[in-house]
Tab-separated table of C-alpha atoms in Angstrom:
chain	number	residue	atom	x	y	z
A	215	UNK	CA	-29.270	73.208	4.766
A	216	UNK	CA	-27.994	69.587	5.115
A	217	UNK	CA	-27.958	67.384	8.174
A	218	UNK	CA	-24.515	66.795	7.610
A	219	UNK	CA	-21.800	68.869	5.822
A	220	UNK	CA	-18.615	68.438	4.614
A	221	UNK	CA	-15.666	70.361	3.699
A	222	UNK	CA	-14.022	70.735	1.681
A	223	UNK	CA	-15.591	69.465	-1.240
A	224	UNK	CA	-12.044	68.717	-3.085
A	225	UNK	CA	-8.987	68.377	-1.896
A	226	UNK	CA	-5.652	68.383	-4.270
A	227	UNK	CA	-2.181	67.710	-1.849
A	228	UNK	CA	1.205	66.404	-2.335
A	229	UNK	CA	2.533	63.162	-1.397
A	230	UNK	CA	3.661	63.222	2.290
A	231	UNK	CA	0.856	66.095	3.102
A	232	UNK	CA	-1.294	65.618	6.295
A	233	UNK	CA	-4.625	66.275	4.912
A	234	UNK	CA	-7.999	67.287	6.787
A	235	UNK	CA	-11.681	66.940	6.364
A	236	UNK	CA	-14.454	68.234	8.024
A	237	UNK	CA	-17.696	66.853	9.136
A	238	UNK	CA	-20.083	69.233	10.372
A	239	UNK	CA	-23.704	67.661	11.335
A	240	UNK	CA	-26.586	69.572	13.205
A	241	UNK	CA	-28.927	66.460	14.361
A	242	UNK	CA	-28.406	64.705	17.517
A	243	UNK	CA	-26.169	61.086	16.711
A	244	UNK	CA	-25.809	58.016	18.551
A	245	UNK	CA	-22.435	57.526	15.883
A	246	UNK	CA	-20.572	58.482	13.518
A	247	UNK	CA	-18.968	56.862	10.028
A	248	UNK	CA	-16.507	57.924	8.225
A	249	UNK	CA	-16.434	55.406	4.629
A	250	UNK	CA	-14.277	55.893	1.525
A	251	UNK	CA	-15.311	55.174	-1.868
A	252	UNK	CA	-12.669	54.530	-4.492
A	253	UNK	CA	-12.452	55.108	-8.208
A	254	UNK	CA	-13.640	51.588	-8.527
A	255	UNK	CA	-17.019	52.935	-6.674
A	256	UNK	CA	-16.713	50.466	-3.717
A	257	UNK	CA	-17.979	51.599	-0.709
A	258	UNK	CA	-15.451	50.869	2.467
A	259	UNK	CA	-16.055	51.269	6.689
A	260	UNK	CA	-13.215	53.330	7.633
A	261	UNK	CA	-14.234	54.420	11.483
A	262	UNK	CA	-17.312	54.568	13.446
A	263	UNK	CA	-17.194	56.407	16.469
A	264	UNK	CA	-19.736	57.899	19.006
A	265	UNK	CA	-16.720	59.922	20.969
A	266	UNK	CA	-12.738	60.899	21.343
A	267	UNK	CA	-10.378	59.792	19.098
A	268	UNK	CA	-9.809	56.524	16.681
A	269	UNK	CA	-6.556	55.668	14.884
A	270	UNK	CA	-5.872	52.998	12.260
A	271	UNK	CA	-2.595	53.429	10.309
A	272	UNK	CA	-2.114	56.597	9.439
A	273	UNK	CA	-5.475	57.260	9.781
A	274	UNK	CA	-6.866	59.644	12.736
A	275	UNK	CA	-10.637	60.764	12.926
A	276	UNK	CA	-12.251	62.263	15.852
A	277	UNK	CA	-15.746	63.926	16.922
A	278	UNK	CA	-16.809	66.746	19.362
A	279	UNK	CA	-20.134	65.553	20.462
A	280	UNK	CA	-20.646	69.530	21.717
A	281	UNK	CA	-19.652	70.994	18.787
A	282	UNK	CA	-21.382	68.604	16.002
A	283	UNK	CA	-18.071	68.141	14.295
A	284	UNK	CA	-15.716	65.492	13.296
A	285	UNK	CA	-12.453	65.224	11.642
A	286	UNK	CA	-10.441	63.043	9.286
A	287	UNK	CA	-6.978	63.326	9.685
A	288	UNK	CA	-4.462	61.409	6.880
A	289	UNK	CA	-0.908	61.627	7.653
A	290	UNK	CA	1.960	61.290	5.273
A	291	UNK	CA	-0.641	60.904	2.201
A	292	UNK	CA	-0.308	58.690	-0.400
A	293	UNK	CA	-1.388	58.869	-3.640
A	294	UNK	CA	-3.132	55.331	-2.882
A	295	UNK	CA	-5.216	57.521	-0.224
A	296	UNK	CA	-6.868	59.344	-3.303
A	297	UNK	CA	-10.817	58.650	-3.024
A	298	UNK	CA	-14.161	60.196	-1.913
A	299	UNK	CA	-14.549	60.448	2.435
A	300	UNK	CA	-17.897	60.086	3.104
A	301	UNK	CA	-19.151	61.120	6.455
A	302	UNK	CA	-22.594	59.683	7.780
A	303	UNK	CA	-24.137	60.069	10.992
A	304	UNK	CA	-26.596	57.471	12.332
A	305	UNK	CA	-29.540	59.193	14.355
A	306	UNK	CA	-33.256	58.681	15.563
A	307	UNK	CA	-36.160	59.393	13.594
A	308	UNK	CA	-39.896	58.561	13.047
A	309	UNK	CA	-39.378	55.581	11.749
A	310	UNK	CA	-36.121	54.649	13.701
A	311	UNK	CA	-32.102	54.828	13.293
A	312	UNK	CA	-31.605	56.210	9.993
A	313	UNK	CA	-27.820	56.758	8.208
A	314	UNK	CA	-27.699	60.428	6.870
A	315	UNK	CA	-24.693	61.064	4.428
A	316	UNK	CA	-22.669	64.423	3.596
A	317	UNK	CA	-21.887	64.341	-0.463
A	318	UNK	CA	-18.583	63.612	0.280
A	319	UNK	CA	-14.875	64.874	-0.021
A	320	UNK	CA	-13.006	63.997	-2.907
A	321	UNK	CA	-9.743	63.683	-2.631
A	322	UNK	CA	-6.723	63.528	-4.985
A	323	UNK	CA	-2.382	63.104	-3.640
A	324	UNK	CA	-0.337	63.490	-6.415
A	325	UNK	CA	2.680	62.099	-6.186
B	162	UNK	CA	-17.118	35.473	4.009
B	163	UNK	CA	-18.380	37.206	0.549
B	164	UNK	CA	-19.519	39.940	2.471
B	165	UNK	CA	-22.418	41.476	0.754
B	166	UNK	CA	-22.867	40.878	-3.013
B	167	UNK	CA	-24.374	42.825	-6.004
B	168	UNK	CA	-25.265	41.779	-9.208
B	169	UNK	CA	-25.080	42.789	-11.809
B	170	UNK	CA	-22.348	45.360	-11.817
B	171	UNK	CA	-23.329	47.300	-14.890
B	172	UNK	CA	-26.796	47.757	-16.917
B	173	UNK	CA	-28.419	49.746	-19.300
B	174	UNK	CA	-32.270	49.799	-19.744
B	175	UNK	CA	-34.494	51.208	-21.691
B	176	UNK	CA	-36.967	53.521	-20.307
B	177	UNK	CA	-40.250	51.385	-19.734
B	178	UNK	CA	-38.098	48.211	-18.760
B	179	UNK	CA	-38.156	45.994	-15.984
B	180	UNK	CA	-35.321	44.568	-14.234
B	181	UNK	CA	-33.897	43.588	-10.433
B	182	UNK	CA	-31.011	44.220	-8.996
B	183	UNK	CA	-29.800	41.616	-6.655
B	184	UNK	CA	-28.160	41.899	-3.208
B	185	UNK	CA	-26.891	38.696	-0.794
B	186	UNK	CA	-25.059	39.066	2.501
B	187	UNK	CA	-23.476	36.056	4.361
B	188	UNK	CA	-23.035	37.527	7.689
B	189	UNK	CA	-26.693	36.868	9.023
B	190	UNK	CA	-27.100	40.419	9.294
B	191	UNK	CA	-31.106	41.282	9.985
B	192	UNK	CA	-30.689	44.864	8.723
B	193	UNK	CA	-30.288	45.694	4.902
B	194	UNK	CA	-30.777	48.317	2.773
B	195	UNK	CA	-30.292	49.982	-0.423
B	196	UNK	CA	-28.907	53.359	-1.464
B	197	UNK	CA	-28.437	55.396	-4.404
B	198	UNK	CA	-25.829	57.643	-5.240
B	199	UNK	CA	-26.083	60.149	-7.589
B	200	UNK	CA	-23.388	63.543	-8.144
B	201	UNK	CA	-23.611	66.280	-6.187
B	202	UNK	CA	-25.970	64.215	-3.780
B	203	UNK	CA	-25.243	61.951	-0.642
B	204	UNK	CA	-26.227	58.422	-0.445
B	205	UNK	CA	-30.029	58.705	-0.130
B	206	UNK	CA	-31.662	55.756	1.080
B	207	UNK	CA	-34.478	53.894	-1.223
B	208	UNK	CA	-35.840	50.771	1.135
B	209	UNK	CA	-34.496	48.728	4.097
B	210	UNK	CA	-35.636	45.777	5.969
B	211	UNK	CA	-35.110	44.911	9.574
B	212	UNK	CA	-35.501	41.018	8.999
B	213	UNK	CA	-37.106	38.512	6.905
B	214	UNK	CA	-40.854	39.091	5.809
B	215	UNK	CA	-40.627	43.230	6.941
B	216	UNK	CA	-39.570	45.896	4.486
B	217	UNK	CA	-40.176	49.942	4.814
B	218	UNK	CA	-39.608	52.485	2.808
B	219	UNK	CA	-37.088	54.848	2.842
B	220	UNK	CA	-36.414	58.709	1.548
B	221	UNK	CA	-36.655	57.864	-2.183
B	222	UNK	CA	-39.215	54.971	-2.428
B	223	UNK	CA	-41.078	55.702	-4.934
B	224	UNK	CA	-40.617	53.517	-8.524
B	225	UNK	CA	-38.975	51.112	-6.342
B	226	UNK	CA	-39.894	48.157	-5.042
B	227	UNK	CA	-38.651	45.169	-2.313
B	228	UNK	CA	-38.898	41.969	-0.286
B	229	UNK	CA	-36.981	40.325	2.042
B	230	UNK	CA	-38.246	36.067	2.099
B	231	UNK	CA	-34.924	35.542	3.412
B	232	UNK	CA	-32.232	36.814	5.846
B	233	UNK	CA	-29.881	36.868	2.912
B	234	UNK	CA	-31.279	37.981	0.534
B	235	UNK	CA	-32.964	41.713	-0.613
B	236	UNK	CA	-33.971	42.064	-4.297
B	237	UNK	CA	-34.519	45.462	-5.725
B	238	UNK	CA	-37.238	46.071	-8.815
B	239	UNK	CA	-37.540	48.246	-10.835
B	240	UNK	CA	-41.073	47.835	-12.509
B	241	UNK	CA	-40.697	50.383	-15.491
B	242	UNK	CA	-37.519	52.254	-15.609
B	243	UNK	CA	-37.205	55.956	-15.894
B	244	UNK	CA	-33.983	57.806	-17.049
B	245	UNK	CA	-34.824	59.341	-13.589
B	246	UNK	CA	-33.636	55.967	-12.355
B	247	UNK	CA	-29.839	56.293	-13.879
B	248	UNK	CA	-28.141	56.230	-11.259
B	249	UNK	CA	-25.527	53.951	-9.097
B	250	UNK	CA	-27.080	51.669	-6.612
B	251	UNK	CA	-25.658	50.286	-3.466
B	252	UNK	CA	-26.687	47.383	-1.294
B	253	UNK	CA	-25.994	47.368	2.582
B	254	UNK	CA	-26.081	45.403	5.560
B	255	UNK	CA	-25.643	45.320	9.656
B	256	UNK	CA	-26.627	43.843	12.403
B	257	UNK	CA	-29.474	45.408	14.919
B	258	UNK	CA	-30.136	45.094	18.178
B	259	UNK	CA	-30.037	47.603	21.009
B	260	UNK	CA	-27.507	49.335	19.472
B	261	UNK	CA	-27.451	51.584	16.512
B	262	UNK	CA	-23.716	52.000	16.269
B	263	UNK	CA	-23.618	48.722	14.232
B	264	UNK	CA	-21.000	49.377	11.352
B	265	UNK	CA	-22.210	49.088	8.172
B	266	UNK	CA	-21.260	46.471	5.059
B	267	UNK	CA	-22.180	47.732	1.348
B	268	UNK	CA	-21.781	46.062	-1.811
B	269	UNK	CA	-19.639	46.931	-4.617
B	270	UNK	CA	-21.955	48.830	-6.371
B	271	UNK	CA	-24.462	48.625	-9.345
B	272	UNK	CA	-24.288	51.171	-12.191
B	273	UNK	CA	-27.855	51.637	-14.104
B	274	UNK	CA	-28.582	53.488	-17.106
B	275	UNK	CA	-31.707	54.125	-18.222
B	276	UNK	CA	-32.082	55.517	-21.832
């Protein structure tokens, strides 16, 4: 099983849908990232958070520390919102704070 | 700021081949790294460096190799490309410190071949 999953794995909505994606992790984090990659293959910073709620735009994520899970909430999608969401959790190991990434949501709005 | 740089953006090699894929970051960040990304798979890390003159491997190491002689600078060779290399490779940065929330910066991306 993976450190971190996410679902689900595609996503086809409509222009104007709120859209969802789930991070589900099962190591202890110091933080979490959410990134998006776009068809171009560029990799973006989207949130980091360690607890509660962040909101850019129409952007929302949030975590439950307790319940190893984090969400990415898009209102009013675009079809400019189409990409990969990558979740990665930064944690502790042997050799010190490692970055372990889910495979990633990929997400198409059509308009 | 350029942010963090890769170069080049495309390649194709031929197994056997040597090449190095080059990474610069202008925001004096100590910590970089370098990923690859291949379907079905998360970004899996391949080497990092905490600062100038210290490297360490990372999950995938192996073909692969580094150095850091600056702070902005973290070359990645390939000594003899396998078609087990093909693959799309990024290049990241952030700062350390007591904290390990840093965000991370990544490149744009470089997209090797290996036939």
């Amino acid at each position: 099983k993976n450190e971190v999953e996410q679902s689900p794995q595609n996503l086809t909505a409509q222009e104007g849908e709120f859209i969802t994606i789930n991070c589900s992790y099962s190591v202890g984090i110091s933080a979490l990232h959410w990134l998006q990659q776009h068809p171009g293959g560029g990799i973006v910073s989207l949130f980091m958070l360690s607890s509660g709620k962040k909101k850019h735009g129409r952007l929302i994520a949030t975590i439950n520390i307790q319940e190893k899970h984090s969400s990415l909430h898009i209102t009013a999608s675009h079809p400019r919102d189409s990409a990969v969401y990558i979740c990665a959790v930064r944690s502790w190991g042997a050799s010190g704070s490692r970055l372990t990434f889910g495979e990633g949501t990929q997400l198409t709005v059509n308009p | 700021n350029a942010g963090v740089t890769q170069t080049p953006k495309f390649q194709v090699l031929k197994t056997g081949q040597s090449m190095t894929l080059q990474c610069a970051q202008d925001m004096n960040h100590e910590y970089m790294s370098w990923y690859r990304q291949d379907p079905g798979m998360g970004l899996r890390l391949i080497h990092y460096s905490v600062g100038a003159g210290i490297t360490d491997q990372g999950e995938v190491p192996n073909g692969y190799n580094v150095s850091r002689s600056t702070t902005e600078d973290f070359p990645l060779r390939l000594l003899s490309a396998a078609p087990s290399q093909t693959s799309v490779y990024f290049c990241a940065s952030r700062y350390t410190g007591t904290s390990s929330s840093y965000e991370q910066y990544f490149g744009p991306g470089t997209r090797l071949t290996v036939t």
